[in-house]
């Protein structure tokens, strides 16, 4: 193997030779022949598994970079008239790269929605990552248009609800599908876009009144392609299901298991119980039971129910509705652990010592009966001494022992030091008509943390058991920040007068130390920057650990009603323990990698749909307050403006460049700052601002703001100046103790 190159040499060669990247090219370049090709294949496979290479067809490339020739989807022009494009495929870390489309004089006209085959070049020192040159147009993005139809003399127009599309699409008289003025419609492209003017569309479906109750979430469902109705065969299979009996199960009905959930929860995945361990060898220890709905009993491999659940991947939660992974007969009835009703479960019995360290566990397939269904608030109030008629019988036998076990788990958590980003959760409350009546931040109670710690412990037990039994499973993976993102976080910390040391293996405790020492004036900056440095968690049949939770092995086991990954883990446990024929099938094991990618995608799809829906509800809630003033913090900076998170509602609004004052601002993509060309004012993430709401657009969720004060000072007035050389960086109105650092520009992705 002496002539086999190292992984580093292979990666460097691929970087240096973007036009020749097949296994054959690599073998030829390094003179690899005969049996040595097997070793090369193994190394390339390892590089793929480690995420350093991606293979498409026979070609390898760095997944953190775009291939030199790639397919792009052109976006709507920005406020400066520049056309940017998105790669149709991007599997790298973090935010996809920003690509500037640079047309030549002879190139045909392209517009938003067009797909192009382009040659891309890295853009060093710019506010975008790549520049694209057209090779050829390959059509128009066939995705559906969702928007508001406006009737006109000659057909009408569709105003898309998506922020990234053309502002208006023309609809000819014969293409209106009978839509009424102001109706929410779905459409598709009806012809090529002219060099000048709006593209044409035909209406394919009438969705309904955009102002009607439940229309806001319906927009997200259509826009993101979330399946929201079950096929007849799936409903029939669910309706035919019968409650599970005791046959082949342990009888756990006498265990005083209870559920603790949000007050408005309809599906109850999990129940728990704890008591002091009576083993004299484990003085001060506890026994914890966590029982999880046995969804695998009802949803068997490759059944109609299973295929539909896999396609959905997870339930999606909106303020006005839930799009469930499973039909209501299962999710809200047979699988839900309702009080006083026998229900099939897979339970784990865990023993912890006085310091919260798990010293043993075992899994059981049983039948339980919930002794009470409590809300988080009820459980917390009882623990705090506010006992009600419902909680009085439970306080000494169930509730106090649960919190005693939690106190021990807190000791283990403090030693393990998972990432402590205790971010507030927002709740949007609607009236019966679907109108927002309040926006508030939920209180984080010890009852919430108790359930979270119990679930984490159960998930760890599931992963450890399946590893020990050599059973295939899906791990929940959260990798540590990339070196680039870590360096960006280090720069932000340094600009705030803080230090994140180099030259050591990053652990969550290092980030917790940084969060802990950040003063009140920069705590938001450090929290946001730390969150942005994190990679997105995903599912994988291979174990890479969970960085955020500081755990070596982790799997999702506790929510099979709403997550397909948990159902896979349940089936794996059934197979590992020989509990029945409804375990993990050979076909499922064969496609675990495909399933992992699919449900990681559906999870991201739901997250974006939920976020978009919240944005639209918040914009509707604030629409009556246009002109009002709001305090907030800068949460993001881009070439076209500044994003501000409003204190009152947590809504995100945009301060366009033109709203920052009458001077030109230089954008530093690496540092994520804007600097005034005249005053040297430095605008950074975390800065306090006072803004006025200039515009609220409920249909898109957009909020446009005007700047009144930045760090207590009004923006510069006078004639807006053109681009000039940025002055030496200085912070106007800087908080004492904060310092800044001049950085060179680079092509690094914004953190």
XYZ file of C-alpha atoms in Angstrom:
751
model
C 0.000 0.000 0.000
C 3.034 2.267 -0.140
C 1.792 3.933 -3.339
C -1.672 4.586 -1.914
C -2.060 8.310 -1.200
C -3.239 9.601 2.165
C -6.719 11.004 2.610
C -5.252 14.505 2.748
C -3.432 13.979 -0.563
C -6.620 12.738 -2.249
C -8.650 15.703 -0.998
C -5.972 18.149 -2.119
C -5.774 16.564 -5.589
C -9.564 16.778 -6.021
C -9.419 20.456 -5.025
C -6.599 21.125 -7.507
C -8.208 19.167 -10.366
C -11.915 20.053 -10.446
C -12.334 18.797 -14.025
C -11.035 15.259 -13.306
C -12.640 13.737 -10.232
C -13.601 10.104 -10.911
C -12.023 7.111 -9.167
C -10.319 6.275 -12.451
C -8.827 9.793 -12.646
C -7.556 9.543 -9.063
C -6.031 6.096 -9.650
C -4.297 7.312 -12.809
C -2.934 10.429 -11.092
C -1.338 8.416 -8.278
C -0.294 5.421 -10.398
C -2.579 2.982 -8.592
C -3.077 -0.323 -10.408
C -4.394 -3.836 -9.864
C -5.371 -4.921 -6.361
C -4.353 -1.545 -4.942
C -7.558 -0.135 -6.468
C -9.489 -1.995 -3.741
C -7.605 -0.020 -1.083
C -8.309 3.207 -2.971
C -12.020 2.339 -3.106
C -12.010 1.732 0.656
C -10.344 5.095 1.363
C -12.797 6.926 -0.898
C -15.673 5.176 0.877
C -14.268 6.284 4.238
C -13.961 9.868 3.003
C -17.614 9.712 1.943
C -18.642 8.357 5.338
C -16.688 11.073 7.126
C -18.422 13.740 5.053
C -15.249 14.917 3.271
C -16.353 13.700 -0.160
C -19.644 13.319 -1.950
C -20.162 11.013 -4.918
C -22.582 11.818 -7.697
C -22.586 9.230 -10.448
C -18.887 8.443 -10.856
C -17.648 11.872 -9.820
C -16.317 12.867 -6.385
C -16.347 16.388 -5.018
C -15.948 18.272 -1.743
C -19.468 18.550 -0.215
C -18.491 21.887 1.341
C -18.016 23.342 -2.149
C -20.195 23.496 -5.216
C -19.106 21.370 -8.179
C -17.486 23.526 -10.900
C -20.517 22.831 -13.116
C -23.834 22.770 -11.304
C -27.570 23.358 -11.716
C -28.901 26.565 -10.175
C -32.366 27.996 -9.581
C -32.473 31.735 -10.276
C -34.076 33.921 -7.598
C -35.888 37.249 -7.857
C -33.613 40.330 -8.217
C -32.568 42.005 -4.967
C -33.089 45.709 -4.311
C -29.921 46.508 -6.289
C -31.148 44.556 -9.313
C -28.609 41.744 -8.872
C -29.697 38.199 -9.691
C -28.722 35.521 -7.217
C -29.215 31.787 -7.587
C -29.573 28.772 -5.316
C -27.968 25.383 -5.956
C -30.639 22.736 -6.526
C -28.537 20.369 -4.424
C -26.492 21.364 -1.386
C -25.415 18.870 1.266
C -22.727 20.903 2.995
C -22.782 22.252 6.523
C -24.911 25.219 7.430
C -26.426 27.768 5.093
C -26.219 27.037 1.383
C -23.742 29.222 -0.545
C -24.817 32.541 -2.049
C -24.284 32.545 -5.841
C -24.264 35.749 -7.911
C -25.415 35.218 -11.506
C -23.208 37.293 -13.830
C -24.791 37.365 -17.318
C -22.811 38.205 -20.426
C -24.187 40.415 -23.193
C -25.023 37.520 -25.509
C -26.698 35.392 -22.813
C -30.464 34.832 -23.074
C -32.660 36.517 -20.480
C -33.251 34.566 -17.290
C -35.535 35.331 -14.372
C -36.838 34.025 -11.079
C -37.785 30.355 -11.318
C -35.488 29.593 -14.269
C -33.081 26.688 -13.936
C -29.656 27.025 -15.492
C -26.597 24.865 -15.974
C -23.732 27.103 -14.930
C -20.005 27.150 -14.370
C -19.271 28.530 -10.903
C -16.162 30.259 -9.608
C -15.285 30.942 -5.982
C -15.620 34.645 -5.157
C -12.817 35.571 -2.793
C -13.387 38.588 -0.583
C -16.950 39.238 -1.776
C -20.297 39.192 0.016
C -21.279 36.152 -2.037
C -19.522 32.806 -2.215
C -19.617 32.042 -5.955
C -20.075 33.787 -9.282
C -21.991 31.849 -11.948
C -21.615 31.976 -15.749
C -24.380 30.541 -17.909
C -23.710 27.374 -19.907
C -27.349 26.903 -20.931
C -30.899 27.320 -19.710
C -32.484 23.984 -18.896
C -36.045 25.055 -18.197
C -38.146 26.664 -15.571
C -38.584 25.368 -12.063
C -41.771 23.299 -12.247
C -42.732 23.823 -8.625
C -46.178 25.163 -7.832
C -46.869 28.858 -7.370
C -48.987 29.690 -4.337
C -50.396 33.192 -4.162
C -53.298 35.635 -4.113
C -55.336 35.987 -7.316
C -56.381 39.479 -8.385
C -59.020 39.608 -11.111
C -58.453 42.010 -14.006
C -59.934 42.937 -17.371
C -57.715 40.397 -19.137
C -57.654 37.455 -16.739
C -55.731 38.640 -13.703
C -52.534 38.278 -11.717
C -51.110 36.064 -8.977
C -49.037 37.678 -6.228
C -46.865 34.830 -4.845
C -46.686 34.404 -1.084
C -43.054 33.267 -1.333
C -40.616 36.108 -0.698
C -38.106 34.794 -3.234
C -40.281 34.861 -6.375
C -41.339 37.477 -8.916
C -43.759 39.983 -7.441
C -46.490 39.258 -9.983
C -47.524 36.532 -12.458
C -49.943 37.173 -15.332
C -52.976 34.881 -15.760
C -54.844 34.822 -19.078
C -58.684 34.709 -19.130
C -58.789 31.002 -19.986
C -56.351 30.036 -17.233
C -58.166 31.357 -14.128
C -59.829 28.033 -13.154
C -62.852 30.065 -11.997
C -60.890 31.746 -9.205
C -62.458 34.721 -7.437
C -60.743 38.013 -6.699
C -58.621 37.822 -3.539
C -58.673 34.026 -3.429
C -55.643 31.959 -2.477
C -54.716 29.832 -5.496
C -52.164 27.313 -6.651
C -50.706 27.718 -10.123
C -47.984 26.633 -12.497
C -45.917 28.335 -15.164
C -47.898 28.718 -18.402
C -45.181 29.763 -20.819
C -41.687 31.199 -21.169
C -40.948 34.467 -19.435
C -40.461 37.454 -21.713
C -37.247 39.444 -21.511
C -39.305 42.252 -19.997
C -42.512 41.885 -18.018
C -44.126 39.355 -15.714
C -44.123 35.576 -16.255
C -47.379 33.809 -17.161
C -49.163 31.267 -14.978
C -52.256 29.103 -15.112
C -54.276 28.399 -11.978
C -54.483 24.689 -11.155
C -56.334 24.771 -7.811
C -58.362 27.149 -5.670
C -57.199 26.907 -2.064
C -59.702 29.359 -0.564
C -59.984 32.626 1.311
C -56.528 33.687 2.581
C -58.184 35.542 5.447
C -60.202 32.557 6.629
C -59.460 30.658 9.806
C -56.729 28.026 9.336
C -55.680 29.513 5.975
C -52.274 30.583 7.304
C -51.113 27.048 8.066
C -52.767 25.823 4.866
C -50.455 28.150 2.943
C -47.399 26.505 4.527
C -48.788 23.022 3.905
C -49.216 23.756 0.187
C -46.001 25.742 -0.163
C -43.789 23.056 1.378
C -45.593 20.022 0.002
C -46.543 18.537 3.377
C -49.044 15.659 2.947
C -52.153 16.703 4.900
C -54.730 14.080 3.950
C -54.480 10.318 4.372
C -55.257 7.882 1.529
C -58.398 5.799 2.014
C -56.355 2.607 2.457
C -54.422 4.182 5.338
C -57.577 5.402 7.085
C -59.190 1.987 6.619
C -56.177 0.220 8.137
C -56.150 2.579 11.127
C -59.912 2.332 11.685
C -59.706 -1.473 11.653
C -57.090 -1.553 14.432
C -58.094 -2.968 17.822
C -56.647 -2.174 21.271
C -53.722 -4.395 22.219
C -54.287 -7.030 24.883
C -52.055 -8.491 27.584
C -50.955 -11.530 25.549
C -47.170 -11.573 25.191
C -46.778 -8.509 27.415
C -45.810 -7.728 30.986
C -48.608 -6.351 33.150
C -47.523 -2.847 34.176
C -51.016 -1.564 34.978
C -50.371 -1.325 38.722
C -47.316 0.909 38.244
C -48.473 4.486 39.030
C -47.241 5.861 35.712
C -48.484 9.352 34.826
C -48.233 11.575 31.752
C -47.013 15.183 31.985
C -47.646 17.210 28.828
C -48.748 20.650 27.605
C -52.276 21.466 28.776
C -53.637 21.261 25.215
C -51.835 18.051 24.186
C -53.939 15.471 22.345
C -51.344 12.745 21.852
C -49.516 11.378 24.881
C -46.373 9.465 23.825
C -44.767 8.974 27.217
C -45.512 8.242 30.859
C -43.142 8.102 33.812
C -42.811 6.982 37.419
C -39.936 6.987 39.911
C -39.247 5.747 43.415
C -36.312 5.525 45.792
C -34.193 2.433 45.197
C -34.554 -0.001 48.107
C -31.270 -1.728 47.244
C -28.937 -1.087 50.220
C -25.998 -1.056 47.800
C -27.486 1.984 46.036
C -28.179 4.310 48.945
C -29.759 7.549 47.753
C -30.402 6.060 44.317
C -33.621 5.956 42.333
C -35.526 3.678 39.968
C -37.081 5.472 36.990
C -39.689 4.004 34.662
C -40.366 5.589 31.274
C -43.146 3.972 29.224
C -43.571 4.855 25.541
C -46.559 4.133 23.288
C -46.035 0.864 21.394
C -46.749 2.284 17.941
C -44.899 -0.606 16.277
C -47.722 -2.951 17.345
C -50.124 -1.048 15.065
C -47.799 0.217 12.311
C -46.085 -2.847 10.895
C -43.235 -2.766 8.338
C -44.239 -1.973 4.744
C -47.950 -1.707 5.555
C -50.010 1.152 4.092
C -49.739 2.901 7.466
C -45.981 2.453 7.500
C -45.446 3.752 3.977
C -47.505 6.872 4.700
C -45.733 7.486 8.028
C -42.336 7.156 6.373
C -43.354 9.609 3.649
C -44.395 12.167 6.267
C -41.412 11.487 8.522
C -42.887 13.366 11.463
C -45.882 15.351 12.622
C -45.913 19.074 11.844
C -47.220 21.502 14.448
C -48.906 24.818 13.657
C -50.671 27.235 16.025
C -54.071 26.196 14.649
C -53.599 22.539 13.731
C -51.379 19.487 13.704
C -50.588 17.581 10.524
C -50.045 14.169 12.154
C -47.718 11.420 11.051
C -50.423 8.869 11.885
C -54.229 8.969 11.500
C -56.183 10.211 14.513
C -57.499 6.717 15.315
C -53.895 5.882 16.278
C -52.258 9.194 17.231
C -55.166 10.491 19.309
C -56.649 7.201 20.475
C -55.126 3.706 20.414
C -51.501 4.813 20.780
C -52.135 7.750 23.112
C -51.602 7.000 26.814
C -54.942 8.336 28.060
C -55.703 8.338 31.759
C -57.318 5.160 33.059
C -57.182 3.283 29.744
C -54.979 0.177 29.158
C -52.394 0.930 26.494
C -49.569 -1.053 24.872
C -46.098 0.300 25.657
C -42.417 -0.383 25.385
C -40.996 0.645 28.754
C -37.512 1.067 30.134
C -36.642 0.610 33.808
C -33.540 2.608 34.717
C -31.564 2.631 37.949
C -29.515 5.709 38.859
C -27.252 6.331 41.828
C -27.395 9.333 44.153
C -25.407 11.431 41.661
C -27.776 10.697 38.767
C -25.460 8.268 36.970
C -27.304 5.416 35.269
C -25.997 2.116 36.656
C -28.399 -0.248 34.908
C -31.471 -0.505 32.723
C -33.804 -3.032 31.105
C -36.518 -2.871 28.446
C -40.013 -4.362 28.744
C -42.919 -4.787 26.337
C -46.008 -4.321 28.442
C -49.508 -3.051 29.041
C -49.889 0.033 31.257
C -52.698 2.215 32.552
C -52.014 5.902 33.136
C -52.924 6.880 36.700
C -53.179 10.587 35.790
C -52.728 12.997 32.899
C -51.203 16.200 34.257
C -50.116 19.396 32.584
C -46.646 20.783 33.243
C -48.245 23.580 35.251
C -50.244 21.150 37.422
C -47.193 19.019 38.195
C -45.072 22.073 39.005
C -47.753 23.649 41.201
C -48.125 20.422 43.185
C -44.371 20.202 43.728
C -44.379 23.848 44.849
C -47.096 23.172 47.445
C -50.208 24.213 45.511
C -52.019 20.886 45.738
C -55.395 20.420 44.037
C -58.037 17.731 44.244
C -56.436 16.053 41.210
C -52.863 16.128 42.475
C -53.410 15.525 46.209
C -53.540 11.692 45.872
C -50.330 11.773 43.786
C -48.145 14.233 45.643
C -46.291 11.876 48.004
C -46.466 8.643 46.022
C -45.705 9.958 42.520
C -44.899 13.660 42.148
C -42.354 14.116 44.949
C -40.415 10.946 43.954
C -40.294 12.157 40.331
C -38.727 15.455 41.362
C -36.353 13.670 43.774
C -35.052 11.553 40.885
C -34.774 14.715 38.776
C -32.651 16.359 41.491
C -30.188 13.464 41.168
C -30.192 13.713 37.364
C -29.326 17.418 37.651
C -26.067 16.433 39.346
C -25.146 14.147 36.438
C -26.162 16.833 33.943
C -23.968 19.432 35.648
C -21.035 17.022 35.409
C -21.733 16.148 31.763
C -22.327 19.791 30.804
C -24.547 19.645 27.725
C -24.836 22.923 25.860
C -26.854 25.351 28.001
C -28.748 27.386 25.407
C -31.983 27.883 27.326
C -33.796 29.821 24.595
C -37.368 31.019 25.245
C -40.195 29.234 23.435
C -42.902 31.399 21.896
C -46.610 30.587 22.059
C -49.107 32.059 19.568
C -52.683 31.890 20.858
C -55.632 32.050 18.453
C -59.340 32.611 18.939
C -62.012 30.401 17.360
C -61.872 32.385 14.110
C -58.133 31.808 13.718
C -57.144 35.355 14.684
C -54.093 35.894 16.894
C -55.148 37.175 20.320
C -51.810 36.958 22.143
C -48.132 36.224 21.664
C -46.164 35.265 24.747
C -43.045 33.415 25.793
C -43.591 30.201 27.707
C -42.175 29.855 31.205
C -39.527 27.166 31.546
C -40.523 25.112 34.576
C -38.621 22.412 36.419
C -41.445 20.103 35.311
C -40.379 20.697 31.682
C -36.752 19.973 32.542
C -37.711 16.858 34.518
C -39.447 15.291 31.526
C -36.601 16.329 29.216
C -33.991 14.649 31.453
C -36.077 11.474 31.780
C -36.492 11.306 27.997
C -32.775 11.893 27.368
C -31.920 9.077 29.791
C -34.390 6.724 28.070
C -33.028 7.622 24.625
C -29.481 6.891 25.786
C -30.613 3.536 27.202
C -32.186 2.615 23.848
C -29.013 3.460 21.927
C -26.780 1.579 24.376
C -28.983 -1.526 24.318
C -29.078 -1.725 20.530
C -25.317 -1.163 20.270
C -24.709 -3.928 22.827
C -27.034 -6.285 20.962
C -25.442 -5.374 17.605
C -28.808 -4.381 16.164
C -29.132 -1.889 13.319
C -30.738 1.420 14.297
C -30.929 5.112 13.485
C -28.826 7.345 15.700
C -29.625 10.966 16.389
C -26.387 12.677 15.388
C -25.214 16.169 16.257
C -21.651 16.849 15.174
C -19.386 19.506 16.641
C -19.098 22.884 14.894
C -16.949 23.003 11.775
C -13.528 24.689 12.144
C -14.777 27.601 10.024
C -17.837 28.222 12.189
C -15.836 27.793 15.353
C -13.329 30.378 14.158
C -16.199 32.752 13.336
C -17.576 32.295 16.867
C -14.114 32.891 18.277
C -13.905 36.157 16.309
C -17.294 37.306 17.607
C -16.275 36.470 21.169
C -13.026 38.411 20.767
C -14.911 41.436 19.413
C -16.963 41.357 22.634
C -13.851 41.233 24.806
C -14.184 37.506 25.518
C -11.978 34.512 24.784
C -12.688 31.075 23.372
C -9.357 29.331 23.657
C -7.653 27.615 20.732
C -5.566 24.473 20.645
C -7.940 22.160 22.487
C -10.616 19.651 21.574
C -13.856 21.612 21.711
C -16.302 20.478 24.371
C -19.682 21.874 25.327
C -18.263 23.047 28.659
C -16.011 25.491 26.779
C -19.074 27.032 25.130
C -20.968 27.040 28.431
C -18.076 28.922 30.036
C -18.276 31.480 27.226
C -22.042 31.871 27.680
C -21.652 32.172 31.440
C -19.048 34.968 31.434
C -20.808 37.033 28.757
C -22.132 40.183 30.398
C -25.725 41.292 29.971
C -24.756 43.711 27.190
C -23.293 40.958 24.987
C -25.114 37.838 26.208
C -27.575 37.935 23.304
C -24.732 38.353 20.804
C -22.876 35.348 22.233
C -26.034 33.204 22.476
C -27.069 33.898 18.869
C -23.530 33.373 17.580
C -23.156 30.122 19.531
C -26.463 28.842 18.173
C -25.422 29.724 14.616
C -22.125 27.905 15.018
C -23.981 24.647 15.670
C -24.483 22.084 12.961
C -27.971 20.755 12.349
C -28.788 17.451 14.009
C -29.776 14.590 11.713
C -30.393 10.839 11.587
C -27.773 8.310 10.550
C -27.318 4.532 10.832
C -23.725 5.267 11.911
C -22.933 6.719 15.326
C -21.097 10.053 15.435
C -22.308 11.072 18.902
C -24.391 14.029 20.033
C -22.242 17.100 20.618
C -24.960 19.372 22.031
C -26.054 16.845 24.662
C -22.442 15.764 25.324
C -23.332 12.117 24.735
C -21.393 9.389 22.946
C -24.497 7.504 21.785
C -28.013 8.819 21.326
C -31.169 7.654 19.564
C -34.750 8.888 19.452
C -37.027 6.405 21.243
C -39.567 8.471 23.188
C -41.927 9.934 20.526
C -43.002 7.251 18.005
C -46.462 8.811 17.554
C -44.914 11.878 15.941
C -41.435 10.771 14.692
C -40.682 7.937 12.296
C -37.112 7.633 13.626
C -38.495 6.550 17.011
C -40.664 3.922 15.327
C -37.535 2.479 13.688
C -35.819 2.317 17.100
C -38.874 0.584 18.606
C -38.764 -2.041 15.867
C -35.048 -2.493 16.478
C -35.726 -3.096 20.194
C -38.436 -5.631 19.299
C -35.966 -7.492 17.068
C -33.156 -7.293 19.624
C -35.350 -8.773 22.394
C -37.191 -11.296 20.204
C -40.573 -9.875 21.179
C -42.387 -10.647 17.944
C -42.531 -10.503 14.164
C -43.208 -6.751 14.062
C -39.557 -5.855 14.522
C -37.120 -4.343 12.034
C -37.343 -6.156 8.708
C -34.407 -7.063 6.472
C -35.711 -4.650 3.831
C -35.801 -1.819 6.376
C -32.249 -2.519 7.472
C -31.142 -2.458 3.837
C -32.608 1.008 3.310
C -31.769 2.573 6.689
C -29.394 5.081 5.116
C -32.058 6.154 2.629
C -34.643 6.403 5.415
C -32.266 8.504 7.522
C -31.769 11.012 4.712
C -35.478 11.122 3.963
C -36.681 11.787 7.509
C -33.878 14.287 8.132
C -35.272 16.148 5.119
C -38.903 15.940 6.290
C -37.844 17.236 9.697
C -36.210 20.286 8.096
C -39.282 20.740 5.879
C -41.547 20.840 8.926
C -39.267 23.245 10.770
C -39.319 25.707 7.863
C -43.098 25.367 7.425
C -43.670 25.949 11.143
C -41.370 28.983 11.115
C -43.033 30.458 8.024
C -46.466 30.016 9.588
C -45.387 31.717 12.801
C -43.975 34.605 10.744
C -47.302 35.029 8.939
C -49.335 34.923 12.133
C -47.016 37.471 13.749
C -47.236 39.775 10.720
C -51.042 39.574 10.894
C -50.938 40.277 14.633
C -48.763 43.372 14.099
C -50.539 44.650 10.967
C -52.762 46.930 13.079
C -49.699 48.458 14.724
C -47.934 49.855 11.669
C -46.259 53.066 12.807
C -45.681 51.805 16.358
C -42.226 51.758 17.941
C -40.549 48.569 19.140
C -37.347 47.749 20.989
C -35.276 44.854 19.718
C -31.882 43.339 19.029
C -30.069 42.769 15.769
C -30.237 39.037 15.038
C -28.661 38.889 11.569
C -26.816 40.974 8.997
C -26.865 40.578 5.222
C -25.775 42.511 2.170
C -29.276 43.942 1.726
C -30.018 44.902 5.321
C -30.304 44.013 8.979
C -32.626 41.538 10.696
C -34.087 42.614 14.032
C -35.799 40.408 16.624
C -38.469 42.412 18.429
C -38.481 42.038 22.219
C -42.250 42.055 22.614
C -43.172 39.197 20.292
C -39.907 37.642 19.126
C -40.920 38.484 15.546
C -38.127 39.037 13.022
C -38.245 42.128 10.824
C -35.992 43.572 8.143
C -34.237 46.929 8.249
C -33.367 47.509 4.570
C -30.098 49.291 3.843
C -31.997 52.438 2.943
C -33.448 52.523 6.481
C -30.058 52.694 8.203
C -29.456 56.393 7.633
C -27.968 58.722 5.053
C -24.547 57.172 4.668
C -23.224 54.148 2.840
C -22.630 51.017 4.920
C -19.865 48.533 4.076
C -20.835 44.899 4.618
C -18.289 42.481 6.131
C -19.587 38.956 5.494
C -16.961 37.287 7.684
C -17.414 39.526 10.704
C -21.174 39.852 10.116
C -21.028 43.632 10.518
C -21.955 46.823 8.690
C -19.799 49.942 8.981
C -20.826 53.482 8.095
C -18.582 55.167 5.520
C -18.886 58.606 7.174
C -19.300 58.053 10.899
C -17.580 54.680 11.276
C -20.682 53.391 13.055
C -20.365 49.635 13.478
C -23.559 47.584 13.416
C -23.185 44.086 14.870
C -25.329 41.131 15.867
C -26.726 41.655 19.362
C -26.847 45.466 19.176
C -29.880 47.133 20.763
C -32.128 49.130 18.432
C -35.360 51.092 18.529
C -37.380 50.675 15.334
C -40.693 51.711 13.831
C -42.874 49.190 12.032
C -43.220 50.519 8.483
C -44.993 47.596 6.830
C -46.508 44.233 7.789
C -47.454 41.762 5.050
C -49.348 38.801 6.559
C -49.477 36.790 3.323
C -45.660 36.580 3.178
C -44.897 37.051 6.870
C -42.696 40.030 6.064
C -42.082 42.936 8.465
C -40.297 46.043 7.168
C -38.789 48.337 9.799
C -37.345 51.840 10.031
C -34.417 52.623 12.324
C -35.028 55.204 15.048
C -32.081 54.519 17.361
C -29.015 52.277 17.337
C -27.219 51.924 20.667
C -29.179 54.936 21.878
C -28.212 57.180 18.950
C -30.251 58.313 15.962
C -28.952 57.288 12.500
C -26.818 59.734 10.520
C -28.816 62.295 8.542
C -28.055 64.201 5.374
C -27.384 63.225 1.793
C -26.845 59.499 1.203
C -23.288 59.063 -0.018
C -21.990 56.648 -2.605
C -19.610 53.820 -1.962
C -16.301 54.871 -0.587
C -13.416 53.451 1.303
C -14.523 52.306 4.745
C -13.002 54.275 7.619
C -11.047 52.686 10.413
C -13.459 50.592 12.378
C -14.842 52.117 15.541
C -17.982 51.482 17.504
C -20.250 54.474 18.077
C -22.052 54.239 21.409
C -20.166 51.053 22.237
C -20.756 49.482 25.594
C -17.828 49.725 27.948
C -15.578 46.727 27.770
C -16.450 45.766 24.216
C -13.653 45.855 21.731
C -13.560 45.259 18.014
C -11.137 43.623 15.681
C -10.385 44.527 12.080
C -10.682 41.466 9.877
C -9.852 40.725 6.301
C -12.689 39.673 4.079
C -12.913 36.081 3.010
C -15.283 33.692 1.282
C -16.232 32.068 4.601
C -19.950 31.439 5.019
C -21.697 33.848 7.381
C -22.154 32.303 10.820
